[in-house]
C-alpha cells in the first residue's frame, strides 16, 4: 500500500509569483484535503476535494485554488504569493469507505518559502 | 471560529515516566484524532476515536473520546526517547459537512534519557 506523497519537498519563490504543489493520495482513498501549517502552529484547513469537486473551504482567499484529477491526485495552486504564505503545506487523503472513511492520513508536506 | 484548546503546551519529562495531554472544545465533535509530528515532517496518525466514551490503545498510547464529545485525552506510558516530538489533537466538528479537521496548538514533548 502506497502512502500519501507530495512534491516538491522544498520550494523557494519570490513575492508575487505563483506556485503549484502536488499530492498523490494513498491507494484506495478518494478524498484529498489541504492544510497550511505555519511554524509553531497546528495545521489550518484550506480546502477538501472529493470526486474532483471542492467539498468545503477554510478561511483562505481565492488566490488559493485546487484541482483533483480522476486518479484522485490533487494540486494546490497559490497565486500572487505573499510573505505570509511561507509555511509547510500538508496534503491528507481519506475516504476508503466504512466508519473510518473520514480518517485523514498526511503526506510529508512541502516547505514553501516566499522571499 | 471553532478552536481546540490543547494542554499542556510543552512537557519535559524523564524517560520511563507517564505522560498525559488533553484537548477541549466549545463545540461537539464527531471524531477525535491524535497525531505525532516530527520536525519537518507530516503528522502521523497515532489513534482515531469515533464514539463518545470510546477508549482505544495503541501500544503504550491510550486515548479516550470524552462523554460530552467536547474533549479527549492522550496518555503515553513508560516514555522512551523516541516519543520526543509534537503531539496534536484534531477533531471533526459535528457542524461541518466536510472532512475539515480542527487542530489543537500542539504539545511539545521532550524526554530526558
PDB file of C-alpha atoms in Angstrom:
ATOM      1  CA  UNK A   1       0.000   0.000   0.000  1.00  0.00           C
ATOM      2  CA  UNK A   2       1.410   3.390  -1.034  1.00  0.00           C
ATOM      3  CA  UNK A   3       1.090   6.277   1.403  1.00  0.00           C
ATOM      4  CA  UNK A   4       0.419   9.920   0.646  1.00  0.00           C
ATOM      5  CA  UNK A   5       3.199  11.533  -1.373  1.00  0.00           C
ATOM      6  CA  UNK A   6       3.830  15.211  -2.046  1.00  0.00           C
ATOM      7  CA  UNK A   7       6.101  17.131  -4.376  1.00  0.00           C
ATOM      8  CA  UNK A   8       8.254  19.078  -4.308  1.00  0.00           C
ATOM      9  CA  UNK A   9       9.774  18.690  -0.856  1.00  0.00           C
ATOM     10  CA  UNK A  10      11.014  22.259  -0.682  1.00  0.00           C
ATOM     11  CA  UNK A  11      10.333  25.334  -2.768  1.00  0.00           C
ATOM     12  CA  UNK A  12      11.579  28.900  -2.728  1.00  0.00           C
ATOM     13  CA  UNK A  13       9.594  31.609  -4.507  1.00  0.00           C
ATOM     14  CA  UNK A  14       9.528  35.386  -4.515  1.00  0.00           C
ATOM     15  CA  UNK A  15       6.618  37.605  -3.614  1.00  0.00           C
ATOM     16  CA  UNK A  16       4.046  37.896  -6.412  1.00  0.00           C
ATOM     17  CA  UNK A  17       4.936  34.604  -8.062  1.00  0.00           C
ATOM     18  CA  UNK A  18       2.627  31.613  -8.463  1.00  0.00           C
ATOM     19  CA  UNK A  19       3.229  28.092  -7.165  1.00  0.00           C
ATOM     20  CA  UNK A  20       1.751  24.631  -7.760  1.00  0.00           C
ATOM     21  CA  UNK A  21       2.069  21.871  -5.184  1.00  0.00           C
ATOM     22  CA  UNK A  22       1.185  18.259  -5.908  1.00  0.00           C
ATOM     23  CA  UNK A  23      -0.211  15.378  -3.907  1.00  0.00           C
ATOM     24  CA  UNK A  24      -0.887  11.718  -4.608  1.00  0.00           C
ATOM     25  CA  UNK A  25      -3.417  10.146  -2.313  1.00  0.00           C
ATOM     26  CA  UNK A  26      -3.000   6.865  -0.501  1.00  0.00           C
ATOM     27  CA  UNK A  27      -4.224   3.918  -2.542  1.00  0.00           C
ATOM     28  CA  UNK A  28      -7.917   3.295  -2.024  1.00  0.00           C
ATOM     29  CA  UNK A  29      -8.610   6.890  -0.926  1.00  0.00           C
ATOM     30  CA  UNK A  30     -10.812   9.233  -2.976  1.00  0.00           C
ATOM     31  CA  UNK A  31     -10.692  12.424  -0.915  1.00  0.00           C
ATOM     32  CA  UNK A  32      -7.861  14.919  -0.562  1.00  0.00           C
ATOM     33  CA  UNK A  33      -7.616  17.757   1.966  1.00  0.00           C
ATOM     34  CA  UNK A  34      -5.015  20.521   2.020  1.00  0.00           C
ATOM     35  CA  UNK A  35      -3.703  22.256   5.126  1.00  0.00           C
ATOM     36  CA  UNK A  36      -1.305  25.124   5.783  1.00  0.00           C
ATOM     37  CA  UNK A  37       0.948  24.854   8.823  1.00  0.00           C
ATOM     38  CA  UNK A  38       2.818  27.943   9.925  1.00  0.00           C
ATOM     39  CA  UNK A  39       5.861  27.495  12.145  1.00  0.00           C
ATOM     40  CA  UNK A  40       4.863  26.590  15.692  1.00  0.00           C
ATOM     41  CA  UNK A  41       1.166  26.223  14.851  1.00  0.00           C
ATOM     42  CA  UNK A  42      -1.269  23.432  14.174  1.00  0.00           C
ATOM     43  CA  UNK A  43      -2.361  22.796  10.570  1.00  0.00           C
ATOM     44  CA  UNK A  44      -5.127  25.058   9.212  1.00  0.00           C
ATOM     45  CA  UNK A  45      -7.689  23.640   6.760  1.00  0.00           C
ATOM     46  CA  UNK A  46      -7.516  25.173   3.276  1.00  0.00           C
ATOM     47  CA  UNK A  47      -9.984  23.032   1.339  1.00  0.00           C
ATOM     48  CA  UNK A  48     -11.036  19.481   0.508  1.00  0.00           C
ATOM     49  CA  UNK A  49     -11.626  17.758  -2.824  1.00  0.00           C
ATOM     50  CA  UNK A  50     -13.944  14.825  -3.388  1.00  0.00           C
ATOM     51  CA  UNK A  51     -14.815  13.426  -6.819  1.00  0.00           C
ATOM     52  CA  UNK A  52     -12.928  16.287  -8.473  1.00  0.00           C
ATOM     53  CA  UNK A  53     -15.091  18.944  -6.785  1.00  0.00           C
ATOM     54  CA  UNK A  54     -14.274  21.283  -3.919  1.00  0.00           C
ATOM     55  CA  UNK A  55     -16.038  19.933  -0.841  1.00  0.00           C
ATOM     56  CA  UNK A  56     -15.534  22.633   1.747  1.00  0.00           C
ATOM     57  CA  UNK A  57     -13.153  25.516   2.200  1.00  0.00           C
ATOM     58  CA  UNK A  58     -11.435  27.153   5.142  1.00  0.00           C
ATOM     59  CA  UNK A  59     -10.741  30.827   5.692  1.00  0.00           C
ATOM     60  CA  UNK A  60      -8.331  31.289   2.777  1.00  0.00           C
ATOM     61  CA  UNK A  61      -8.573  33.849  -0.058  1.00  0.00           C
ATOM     62  CA  UNK A  62      -9.482  32.883  -3.643  1.00  0.00           C
ATOM     63  CA  UNK A  63      -5.843  33.051  -4.725  1.00  0.00           C
ATOM     64  CA  UNK A  64      -5.621  29.617  -3.082  1.00  0.00           C
ATOM     65  CA  UNK A  65      -7.181  27.181  -5.546  1.00  0.00           C
ATOM     66  CA  UNK A  66      -7.034  23.490  -6.215  1.00  0.00           C
ATOM     67  CA  UNK A  67      -7.784  20.619  -8.519  1.00  0.00           C
ATOM     68  CA  UNK A  68      -8.441  16.937  -8.136  1.00  0.00           C
ATOM     69  CA  UNK A  69      -7.839  14.535 -11.003  1.00  0.00           C
ATOM     70  CA  UNK A  70      -9.675  11.307 -11.937  1.00  0.00           C
ATOM     71  CA  UNK A  71      -6.929   9.264 -10.261  1.00  0.00           C
ATOM     72  CA  UNK A  72      -7.657  11.241  -7.036  1.00  0.00           C
ATOM     73  CA  UNK A  73      -4.335  13.064  -7.059  1.00  0.00           C
ATOM     74  CA  UNK A  74      -4.554  16.778  -6.383  1.00  0.00           C
ATOM     75  CA  UNK A  75      -2.865  20.131  -6.897  1.00  0.00           C
ATOM     76  CA  UNK A  76      -2.806  23.234  -4.735  1.00  0.00           C
ATOM     77  CA  UNK A  77      -2.194  26.486  -6.583  1.00  0.00           C
ATOM     78  CA  UNK A  78      -1.338  29.751  -4.904  1.00  0.00           C
ATOM     79  CA  UNK A  79      -1.253  32.960  -6.939  1.00  0.00           C
ATOM     80  CA  UNK A  80       0.294  36.317  -6.056  1.00  0.00           C
ATOM     81  CA  UNK A  81       2.425  34.856  -3.292  1.00  0.00           C
ATOM     82  CA  UNK A  82       2.815  36.862  -0.103  1.00  0.00           C
ATOM     83  CA  UNK A  83       5.499  36.575   2.554  1.00  0.00           C
ATOM     84  CA  UNK A  84       2.926  35.142   4.994  1.00  0.00           C
ATOM     85  CA  UNK A  85       2.339  32.230   2.629  1.00  0.00           C
ATOM     86  CA  UNK A  86       5.636  30.769   3.810  1.00  0.00           C
ATOM     87  CA  UNK A  87       4.630  27.559   5.566  1.00  0.00           C
ATOM     88  CA  UNK A  88       4.536  23.779   5.437  1.00  0.00           C
ATOM     89  CA  UNK A  89       1.721  22.703   3.101  1.00  0.00           C
ATOM     90  CA  UNK A  90       0.234  19.358   4.006  1.00  0.00           C
ATOM     91  CA  UNK A  91      -1.940  17.081   1.954  1.00  0.00           C
ATOM     92  CA  UNK A  92      -4.110  14.434   3.616  1.00  0.00           C
ATOM     93  CA  UNK A  93      -6.098  11.667   1.999  1.00  0.00           C
ATOM     94  CA  UNK A  94      -9.123   9.801   3.264  1.00  0.00           C
ATOM     95  CA  UNK A  95     -12.264   8.046   2.119  1.00  0.00           C
ATOM     96  CA  UNK A  96     -11.611   4.348   1.902  1.00  0.00           C
ATOM     97  CA  UNK A  97     -15.199   3.673   2.952  1.00  0.00           C
ATOM     98  CA  UNK A  98     -16.871   2.471   6.142  1.00  0.00           C
ATOM     99  CA  UNK A  99     -16.986   4.148   9.548  1.00  0.00           C
ATOM    100  CA  UNK A 100     -13.357   5.216   9.365  1.00  0.00           C
ATOM    101  CA  UNK A 101     -13.727   6.853   5.979  1.00  0.00           C
ATOM    102  CA  UNK A 102     -13.053  10.348   7.301  1.00  0.00           C
ATOM    103  CA  UNK A 103      -9.771   9.465   8.988  1.00  0.00           C
ATOM    104  CA  UNK A 104      -7.112  11.578   7.312  1.00  0.00           C
ATOM    105  CA  UNK A 105      -3.568  10.397   6.615  1.00  0.00           C
ATOM    106  CA  UNK A 106      -0.971  13.045   5.922  1.00  0.00           C
ATOM    107  CA  UNK A 107       1.875  13.282   3.479  1.00  0.00           C
ATOM    108  CA  UNK A 108       5.335  14.614   4.377  1.00  0.00           C
ATOM    109  CA  UNK A 109       4.489  18.146   3.283  1.00  0.00           C
ATOM    110  CA  UNK A 110       6.007  20.770   1.003  1.00  0.00           C
ATOM    111  CA  UNK A 111       8.008  23.517   2.681  1.00  0.00           C
ATOM    112  CA  UNK A 112       7.319  26.780   0.819  1.00  0.00           C
ATOM    113  CA  UNK A 113       9.492  29.813   1.468  1.00  0.00           C
ATOM    114  CA  UNK A 114       8.455  33.152  -0.012  1.00  0.00           C
ATOM    115  CA  UNK A 115      11.169  35.803  -0.192  1.00  0.00           C
TER     116      UNK A 115
ATOM    117  CA  UNK B   1     -14.389  30.188  14.831  1.00  0.00           C
ATOM    118  CA  UNK B   2     -14.056  26.731  16.327  1.00  0.00           C
ATOM    119  CA  UNK B   3     -10.934  26.178  18.385  1.00  0.00           C
ATOM    120  CA  UNK B   4      -9.350  23.337  20.247  1.00  0.00           C
ATOM    121  CA  UNK B   5      -7.534  24.084  23.473  1.00  0.00           C
ATOM    122  CA  UNK B   6      -4.681  21.649  23.900  1.00  0.00           C
ATOM    123  CA  UNK B   7      -2.662  21.393  27.088  1.00  0.00           C
ATOM    124  CA  UNK B   8      -0.023  21.380  28.249  1.00  0.00           C
ATOM    125  CA  UNK B   9       1.850  23.406  25.631  1.00  0.00           C
ATOM    126  CA  UNK B  10       5.107  21.595  26.431  1.00  0.00           C
ATOM    127  CA  UNK B  11       6.421  18.882  28.705  1.00  0.00           C
ATOM    128  CA  UNK B  12       9.922  17.887  29.745  1.00  0.00           C
ATOM    129  CA  UNK B  13       9.973  14.507  31.436  1.00  0.00           C
ATOM    130  CA  UNK B  14      12.321  11.745  32.490  1.00  0.00           C
ATOM    131  CA  UNK B  15      12.467   8.535  30.483  1.00  0.00           C
ATOM    132  CA  UNK B  16      10.091   5.969  31.973  1.00  0.00           C
ATOM    133  CA  UNK B  17       7.559   8.498  33.218  1.00  0.00           C
ATOM    134  CA  UNK B  18       3.938   8.543  32.081  1.00  0.00           C
ATOM    135  CA  UNK B  19       2.570  11.487  30.101  1.00  0.00           C
ATOM    136  CA  UNK B  20      -0.926  12.888  29.802  1.00  0.00           C
ATOM    137  CA  UNK B  21      -2.231  15.604  27.491  1.00  0.00           C
ATOM    138  CA  UNK B  22      -5.731  16.713  26.623  1.00  0.00           C
ATOM    139  CA  UNK B  23      -7.863  18.759  24.297  1.00  0.00           C
ATOM    140  CA  UNK B  24     -11.112  20.574  24.925  1.00  0.00           C
ATOM    141  CA  UNK B  25     -13.552  22.283  22.615  1.00  0.00           C
ATOM    142  CA  UNK B  26     -16.553  24.566  22.964  1.00  0.00           C
ATOM    143  CA  UNK B  27     -18.408  22.568  20.313  1.00  0.00           C
ATOM    144  CA  UNK B  28     -19.255  18.914  19.741  1.00  0.00           C
ATOM    145  CA  UNK B  29     -17.021  16.706  17.635  1.00  0.00           C
ATOM    146  CA  UNK B  30     -17.795  13.571  15.610  1.00  0.00           C
ATOM    147  CA  UNK B  31     -14.257  12.282  15.569  1.00  0.00           C
ATOM    148  CA  UNK B  32     -11.118  12.819  17.621  1.00  0.00           C
ATOM    149  CA  UNK B  33      -7.701  12.036  16.200  1.00  0.00           C
ATOM    150  CA  UNK B  34      -4.259  12.174  17.763  1.00  0.00           C
ATOM    151  CA  UNK B  35      -1.192  12.783  15.601  1.00  0.00           C
ATOM    152  CA  UNK B  36       2.559  12.986  16.250  1.00  0.00           C
ATOM    153  CA  UNK B  37       4.722  15.247  14.151  1.00  0.00           C
ATOM    154  CA  UNK B  38       8.497  15.234  13.933  1.00  0.00           C
ATOM    155  CA  UNK B  39      10.319  18.389  12.737  1.00  0.00           C
ATOM    156  CA  UNK B  40       9.928  18.997   9.006  1.00  0.00           C
ATOM    157  CA  UNK B  41       7.605  16.033   8.505  1.00  0.00           C
ATOM    158  CA  UNK B  42       3.886  15.481   8.185  1.00  0.00           C
ATOM    159  CA  UNK B  43       1.692  14.416  11.122  1.00  0.00           C
ATOM    160  CA  UNK B  44       1.496  10.669  11.681  1.00  0.00           C
ATOM    161  CA  UNK B  45      -1.788   9.241  12.928  1.00  0.00           C
ATOM    162  CA  UNK B  46      -1.496   7.604  16.353  1.00  0.00           C
ATOM    163  CA  UNK B  47      -5.072   6.915  17.427  1.00  0.00           C
ATOM    164  CA  UNK B  48      -8.525   7.594  15.950  1.00  0.00           C
ATOM    165  CA  UNK B  49     -11.688   7.771  18.078  1.00  0.00           C
ATOM    166  CA  UNK B  50     -15.195   7.650  16.622  1.00  0.00           C
ATOM    167  CA  UNK B  51     -17.664   7.273  19.509  1.00  0.00           C
ATOM    168  CA  UNK B  52     -18.277   9.171  22.732  1.00  0.00           C
ATOM    169  CA  UNK B  53     -16.746   7.291  25.632  1.00  0.00           C
ATOM    170  CA  UNK B  54     -14.509   5.205  23.376  1.00  0.00           C
ATOM    171  CA  UNK B  55     -11.195   4.208  24.937  1.00  0.00           C
ATOM    172  CA  UNK B  56      -8.545   2.970  22.496  1.00  0.00           C
ATOM    173  CA  UNK B  57      -4.970   1.814  22.938  1.00  0.00           C
ATOM    174  CA  UNK B  58      -2.067   1.590  20.535  1.00  0.00           C
ATOM    175  CA  UNK B  59       0.896   0.038  22.317  1.00  0.00           C
ATOM    176  CA  UNK B  60       1.915   2.393  25.116  1.00  0.00           C
ATOM    177  CA  UNK B  61      -0.586   5.008  23.950  1.00  0.00           C
ATOM    178  CA  UNK B  62      -4.155   5.265  25.211  1.00  0.00           C
ATOM    179  CA  UNK B  63      -6.726   7.841  24.166  1.00  0.00           C
ATOM    180  CA  UNK B  64     -10.332   8.499  25.061  1.00  0.00           C
ATOM    181  CA  UNK B  65     -13.215  10.300  23.372  1.00  0.00           C
ATOM    182  CA  UNK B  66     -14.951  12.296  26.107  1.00  0.00           C
ATOM    183  CA  UNK B  67     -18.565  11.537  27.003  1.00  0.00           C
ATOM    184  CA  UNK B  68     -19.605  15.139  26.313  1.00  0.00           C
ATOM    185  CA  UNK B  69     -17.979  14.860  22.821  1.00  0.00           C
ATOM    186  CA  UNK B  70     -16.123  18.077  23.620  1.00  0.00           C
ATOM    187  CA  UNK B  71     -12.851  16.653  24.877  1.00  0.00           C
ATOM    188  CA  UNK B  72     -10.241  13.951  24.504  1.00  0.00           C
ATOM    189  CA  UNK B  73      -7.065  12.891  26.260  1.00  0.00           C
ATOM    190  CA  UNK B  74      -3.937  11.004  25.255  1.00  0.00           C
ATOM    191  CA  UNK B  75      -1.766   9.088  27.708  1.00  0.00           C
ATOM    192  CA  UNK B  76       1.699   7.723  26.990  1.00  0.00           C
ATOM    193  CA  UNK B  77       3.004   5.186  29.467  1.00  0.00           C
ATOM    194  CA  UNK B  78       6.662   4.482  30.237  1.00  0.00           C
ATOM    195  CA  UNK B  79       8.013   7.163  27.898  1.00  0.00           C
ATOM    196  CA  UNK B  80      11.124   6.498  25.816  1.00  0.00           C
ATOM    197  CA  UNK B  81      13.434   8.923  23.954  1.00  0.00           C
ATOM    198  CA  UNK B  82      11.760   8.268  20.582  1.00  0.00           C
ATOM    199  CA  UNK B  83       8.497   9.669  21.996  1.00  0.00           C
ATOM    200  CA  UNK B  84      10.023  13.132  21.543  1.00  0.00           C
ATOM    201  CA  UNK B  85       8.005  15.257  19.141  1.00  0.00           C
ATOM    202  CA  UNK B  86       4.916  17.411  18.849  1.00  0.00           C
ATOM    203  CA  UNK B  87       1.552  15.820  19.566  1.00  0.00           C
ATOM    204  CA  UNK B  88      -1.589  17.269  18.022  1.00  0.00           C
ATOM    205  CA  UNK B  89      -5.197  16.559  18.744  1.00  0.00           C
ATOM    206  CA  UNK B  90      -7.602  17.078  15.876  1.00  0.00           C
ATOM    207  CA  UNK B  91     -11.348  16.844  15.672  1.00  0.00           C
ATOM    208  CA  UNK B  92     -14.071  16.847  13.091  1.00  0.00           C
ATOM    209  CA  UNK B  93     -16.866  19.159  14.251  1.00  0.00           C
ATOM    210  CA  UNK B  94     -20.472  17.958  14.029  1.00  0.00           C
ATOM    211  CA  UNK B  95     -21.403  21.267  12.418  1.00  0.00           C
ATOM    212  CA  UNK B  96     -19.108  20.621   9.439  1.00  0.00           C
ATOM    213  CA  UNK B  97     -20.447  18.835   6.363  1.00  0.00           C
ATOM    214  CA  UNK B  98     -16.940  18.280   5.081  1.00  0.00           C
ATOM    215  CA  UNK B  99     -13.948  16.394   6.360  1.00  0.00           C
ATOM    216  CA  UNK B 100     -12.461  19.562   7.803  1.00  0.00           C
ATOM    217  CA  UNK B 101     -10.255  18.863  10.815  1.00  0.00           C
ATOM    218  CA  UNK B 102      -9.673  21.423  13.538  1.00  0.00           C
ATOM    219  CA  UNK B 103      -6.269  21.076  15.198  1.00  0.00           C
ATOM    220  CA  UNK B 104      -5.051  21.960  18.646  1.00  0.00           C
ATOM    221  CA  UNK B 105      -1.934  24.074  19.125  1.00  0.00           C
ATOM    222  CA  UNK B 106       0.206  21.017  19.878  1.00  0.00           C
ATOM    223  CA  UNK B 107       2.053  19.641  22.902  1.00  0.00           C
ATOM    224  CA  UNK B 108       5.832  19.512  22.592  1.00  0.00           C
ATOM    225  CA  UNK B 109       7.245  16.522  24.435  1.00  0.00           C
ATOM    226  CA  UNK B 110      10.882  16.228  25.429  1.00  0.00           C
ATOM    227  CA  UNK B 111      12.182  13.077  27.115  1.00  0.00           C
ATOM    228  CA  UNK B 112      15.392  13.059  29.108  1.00  0.00           C
ATOM    229  CA  UNK B 113      17.215   9.696  28.958  1.00  0.00           C
TER     230      UNK B 113
END
